[in-house]
mmCIF file of C-alpha atoms in Angstrom:
data_model
loop_
_atom_site.group_PDB
_atom_site.id
_atom_site.type_symbol
_atom_site.label_atom_id
_atom_site.label_comp_id
_atom_site.label_asym_id
_atom_site.label_seq_id
_atom_site.Cartn_x
_atom_site.Cartn_y
_atom_site.Cartn_z
ATOM 1 C CA MET A 104 105.198 109.839 96.608
ATOM 2 C CA ILE A 105 104.295 109.601 100.253
ATOM 3 C CA ALA A 106 103.271 106.022 101.046
ATOM 4 C CA ALA A 107 103.657 105.904 104.834
ATOM 5 C CA VAL A 108 102.642 108.170 107.691
ATOM 6 C CA LEU A 109 104.428 107.860 111.033
ATOM 7 C CA LEU A 110 102.516 109.480 113.883
ATOM 8 C CA ASP A 111 103.563 110.497 117.348
ATOM 9 C CA PHE A 112 101.129 109.476 120.104
ATOM 10 C CA GLY A 113 100.981 112.058 122.910
ATOM 11 C CA GLU A 114 99.697 115.536 122.032
ATOM 12 C CA THR A 115 99.379 114.421 118.414
ATOM 13 C CA MET A 116 96.644 111.752 118.606
ATOM 14 C CA VAL A 117 95.789 112.008 122.318
ATOM 15 C CA GLU A 118 95.834 114.677 124.974
ATOM 16 C CA ARG A 119 99.216 115.172 126.646
ATOM 17 C CA ILE A 120 99.913 112.292 129.009
ATOM 18 C CA SER A 121 103.014 111.015 130.755
ATOM 19 C CA ASP A 122 103.735 107.336 131.297
ATOM 20 C CA ARG A 123 106.707 108.098 133.545
ATOM 21 C CA TYR A 124 105.228 106.319 136.575
ATOM 22 C CA ALA A 125 102.839 103.822 134.970
ATOM 23 C CA PRO A 126 102.255 102.335 131.516
ATOM 24 C CA LEU A 127 99.579 103.951 129.369
ATOM 25 C CA THR A 128 97.409 100.857 129.894
ATOM 26 C CA GLU A 129 96.923 102.043 133.502
ATOM 27 C CA LEU A 130 96.254 105.714 132.730
ATOM 28 C CA ASP A 131 93.324 107.822 131.552
ATOM 29 C CA VAL A 132 94.182 108.290 127.883
ATOM 30 C CA ARG A 133 91.925 110.597 125.849
ATOM 31 C CA PRO A 134 92.142 110.673 122.056
ATOM 32 C CA PHE A 135 91.365 113.945 120.330
ATOM 33 C CA PRO A 136 87.936 113.823 118.608
ATOM 34 C CA GLU A 137 89.486 114.028 115.132
ATOM 35 C CA THR A 138 91.934 111.143 115.664
ATOM 36 C CA ALA A 139 89.763 108.204 114.540
ATOM 37 C CA PRO A 140 88.224 109.957 111.501
ATOM 38 C CA THR A 141 91.666 111.160 110.401
ATOM 39 C CA LEU A 142 93.231 107.703 110.720
ATOM 40 C CA ARG A 143 90.312 106.181 108.804
ATOM 41 C CA ALA A 144 90.692 108.770 106.020
ATOM 42 C CA LEU A 145 94.451 108.188 105.782
ATOM 43 C CA GLN A 146 93.987 104.417 105.628
ATOM 44 C CA GLU A 147 91.244 104.745 103.004
ATOM 45 C CA ALA A 148 93.574 106.972 100.966
ATOM 46 C CA GLY A 149 96.035 104.074 100.877
ATOM 47 C CA PHE A 150 98.658 105.265 103.348
ATOM 48 C CA MET A 151 100.415 102.780 105.608
ATOM 49 C CA LEU A 152 100.396 104.028 109.207
ATOM 50 C CA ALA A 153 102.719 103.606 112.172
ATOM 51 C CA VAL A 154 102.787 104.941 115.724
ATOM 52 C CA VAL A 155 106.281 106.098 116.696
ATOM 53 C CA SER A 156 106.293 107.250 120.304
ATOM 54 C CA ASN A 157 108.770 108.164 123.025
ATOM 55 C CA THR A 158 107.612 106.270 126.107
ATOM 56 C CA ASP A 159 109.005 105.853 129.594
ATOM 57 C CA THR A 160 107.249 102.645 130.712
ATOM 58 C CA THR A 161 104.951 101.625 127.840
ATOM 59 C CA ASN A 162 106.215 99.024 125.342
ATOM 60 C CA ASP A 163 104.932 98.182 121.850
ATOM 61 C CA GLU A 164 102.442 95.577 123.105
ATOM 62 C CA GLN A 165 101.019 97.894 125.774
ATOM 63 C CA MET A 166 100.702 100.700 123.222
ATOM 64 C CA SER A 167 98.800 98.284 120.973
ATOM 65 C CA VAL A 168 96.414 97.522 123.855
ATOM 66 C CA VAL A 169 95.760 101.241 124.389
ATOM 67 C CA LEU A 170 95.112 101.716 120.667
ATOM 68 C CA ARG A 171 92.798 98.673 120.655
ATOM 69 C CA ASN A 172 90.835 100.114 123.603
ATOM 70 C CA PHE A 173 89.921 103.096 121.411
ATOM 71 C CA GLU A 174 89.405 100.977 118.278
ATOM 72 C CA LEU A 175 92.419 102.664 116.674
ATOM 73 C CA ARG A 176 94.838 99.722 116.422
ATOM 74 C CA ARG A 177 93.215 98.466 113.211
ATOM 75 C CA TYR A 178 94.508 101.523 111.371
ATOM 76 C CA PHE A 179 98.174 100.870 112.147
ATOM 77 C CA ASN A 180 100.575 98.616 110.263
ATOM 78 C CA ALA A 181 103.256 99.128 112.933
ATOM 79 C CA VAL A 182 103.572 100.296 116.536
ATOM 80 C CA VAL A 183 107.027 101.350 117.739
ATOM 81 C CA THR A 184 107.903 102.718 121.173
ATOM 82 C CA SER A 185 111.186 103.941 122.553
ATOM 83 C CA ILE A 186 110.962 101.444 125.437
ATOM 84 C CA SER A 187 110.884 98.512 123.012
ATOM 85 C CA THR A 188 113.450 100.043 120.667
ATOM 86 C CA GLY A 189 115.838 101.323 123.322
ATOM 87 C CA ILE A 190 116.195 104.626 121.434
ATOM 88 C CA ARG A 191 114.169 107.802 121.865
ATOM 89 C CA LYS A 192 113.266 110.240 119.118
ATOM 90 C CA PRO A 193 115.059 112.085 117.577
ATOM 91 C CA GLY A 194 117.402 109.068 117.393
ATOM 92 C CA SER A 195 117.231 107.477 113.964
ATOM 93 C CA ALA A 196 116.812 103.849 115.118
ATOM 94 C CA ILE A 197 113.215 104.341 116.295
ATOM 95 C CA PHE A 198 112.195 105.791 112.914
ATOM 96 C CA GLN A 199 114.190 103.161 111.011
ATOM 97 C CA ARG A 200 112.452 100.365 112.908
ATOM 98 C CA ALA A 201 109.032 101.694 111.888
ATOM 99 C CA LEU A 202 110.143 102.230 108.289
ATOM 100 C CA SER A 203 111.534 98.691 108.177
ATOM 101 C CA GLN A 204 108.228 97.260 109.417
ATOM 102 C CA LEU A 205 106.419 99.261 106.734
ATOM 103 C CA ALA A 206 109.008 98.365 104.060
ATOM 104 C CA CYS A 207 109.317 102.065 103.167
ATOM 105 C CA ASP A 208 112.213 104.401 102.583
ATOM 106 C CA PRO A 209 112.420 107.738 104.416
ATOM 107 C CA GLY A 210 111.739 109.586 101.150
ATOM 108 C CA GLU A 211 108.370 107.810 100.861
ATOM 109 C CA SER A 212 107.338 108.720 104.392
ATOM 110 C CA VAL A 213 106.167 111.602 106.515
ATOM 111 C CA MET A 214 106.601 112.023 110.273
ATOM 112 C CA VAL A 215 103.694 113.745 112.023
ATOM 113 C CA GLY A 216 104.105 115.082 115.543
ATOM 114 C CA ASP A 217 103.896 117.946 117.995
ATOM 115 C CA ASP A 218 107.520 118.046 119.186
ATOM 116 C CA VAL A 219 109.847 120.037 116.930
ATOM 117 C CA ASP A 220 112.996 118.612 118.538
ATOM 118 C CA ALA A 221 111.947 114.938 118.652
ATOM 119 C CA ASP A 222 109.440 114.432 115.827
ATOM 120 C CA ILE A 223 110.328 117.074 113.261
ATOM 121 C CA ALA A 224 114.120 117.136 113.696
ATOM 122 C CA GLY A 225 114.301 113.342 113.918
ATOM 123 C CA GLY A 226 112.224 112.768 110.791
ATOM 124 C CA SER A 227 114.000 115.514 108.861
ATOM 125 C CA ALA A 228 117.427 114.097 109.745
ATOM 126 C CA LEU A 229 116.463 110.866 107.955
ATOM 127 C CA GLY A 230 115.157 112.707 104.895
ATOM 128 C CA MET A 231 111.480 112.336 105.724
ATOM 129 C CA ALA A 232 108.883 114.986 105.037
ATOM 130 C CA THR A 233 107.515 116.297 108.334
ATOM 131 C CA VAL A 234 104.233 117.709 109.592
ATOM 132 C CA HIS A 235 104.195 119.720 112.799
ATOM 133 C CA VAL A 236 100.874 119.469 114.655
ATOM 134 C CA ASN A 237 100.785 122.839 116.375
ATOM 135 C CA ARG A 238 97.319 122.907 117.967
ATOM 136 C CA GLY A 239 95.739 126.318 118.055
ATOM 137 C CA ALA A 240 98.427 127.777 115.814
ATOM 138 C CA SER A 241 96.181 129.590 113.313
ATOM 139 C CA GLY A 242 98.369 128.898 110.296
ATOM 140 C CA HIS A 243 101.775 129.975 111.601
ATOM 141 C CA PRO A 244 104.285 127.763 109.798
ATOM 142 C CA THR A 245 107.027 125.985 111.686
ATOM 143 C CA SER A 246 110.189 126.692 109.743
ATOM 144 C CA ALA A 247 111.739 123.298 110.474
ATOM 145 C CA ALA A 248 108.708 121.304 109.261
ATOM 146 C CA THR A 249 107.606 120.599 105.706
ATOM 147 C CA LEU A 250 104.037 121.490 106.756
ATOM 148 C CA THR A 251 102.323 122.816 109.876
ATOM 149 C CA VAL A 252 98.731 121.964 110.759
ATOM 150 C CA ALA A 253 96.571 123.093 113.679
ATOM 151 C CA SER A 254 94.738 119.763 113.859
ATOM 152 C CA LEU A 255 95.088 116.201 112.586
ATOM 153 C CA GLN A 256 91.909 116.658 110.578
ATOM 154 C CA GLU A 257 93.889 118.782 108.106
ATOM 155 C CA LEU A 258 96.312 115.931 107.423
ATOM 156 C CA PRO A 259 94.464 113.867 104.749
ATOM 157 C CA ALA A 260 93.931 116.880 102.481
ATOM 158 C CA GLU A 261 97.462 118.194 103.035
ATOM 159 C CA LEU A 262 99.047 114.807 102.231
ATOM 160 C CA ALA A 263 96.851 114.394 99.143
ATOM 161 C CA GLU A 264 98.021 117.825 97.974
ATOM 162 C CA MET A 265 101.644 116.946 98.736
ATOM 163 C CA ASN A 266 101.365 113.749 96.669
ATOM 164 C CA GLN A 267 99.687 115.648 93.848
ATOM 165 C CA ARG A 268 102.625 118.102 93.766
ATOM 166 C CA LEU A 269 105.090 115.189 93.810
ATOM 167 C CA ARG A 270 103.257 113.500 90.915
ATOM 168 C CA ALA A 271 103.422 116.752 88.966
ATOM 169 C CA GLY A 272 107.154 116.972 89.631
ATOM 170 C CA GLY A 273 106.869 120.028 91.841
ATOM 171 C CA GLY A 274 108.530 118.506 94.929
#
């Protein structure tokens, strides 16, 4: 059963943004319209949530401030950035830190993100299910990912279906 959902930040929950020269707290961050309703639906469905993000200058506390500014922080049980961890995705330590904070095993978790090399490969290497957010992809599956969605809004239904298959023993 999937109990925890780890989500990338940039281009997954918010429009593409780089914090190379300044922390996200100093930049114009714009969440996608479906981000808040999706997070609310996932939380209401009983999933634990974590942000797992490669950052250049933004640490865990600053990421929490950005999430709070958009009233999104309340949905997350953990916030993990590469700056605070010292390891970037696809390195396993950043995922393991989030899983540890959630008290979940990789097999009970799914990594959701837009980057096949960082998010999907990193999550898969630990044995996590993965969801590739491929915006505008009209249903073309990503071979490396467990699932591919064109928008976060598809995620609650897809994860409910995945858990239903797992309960039925269909993997």
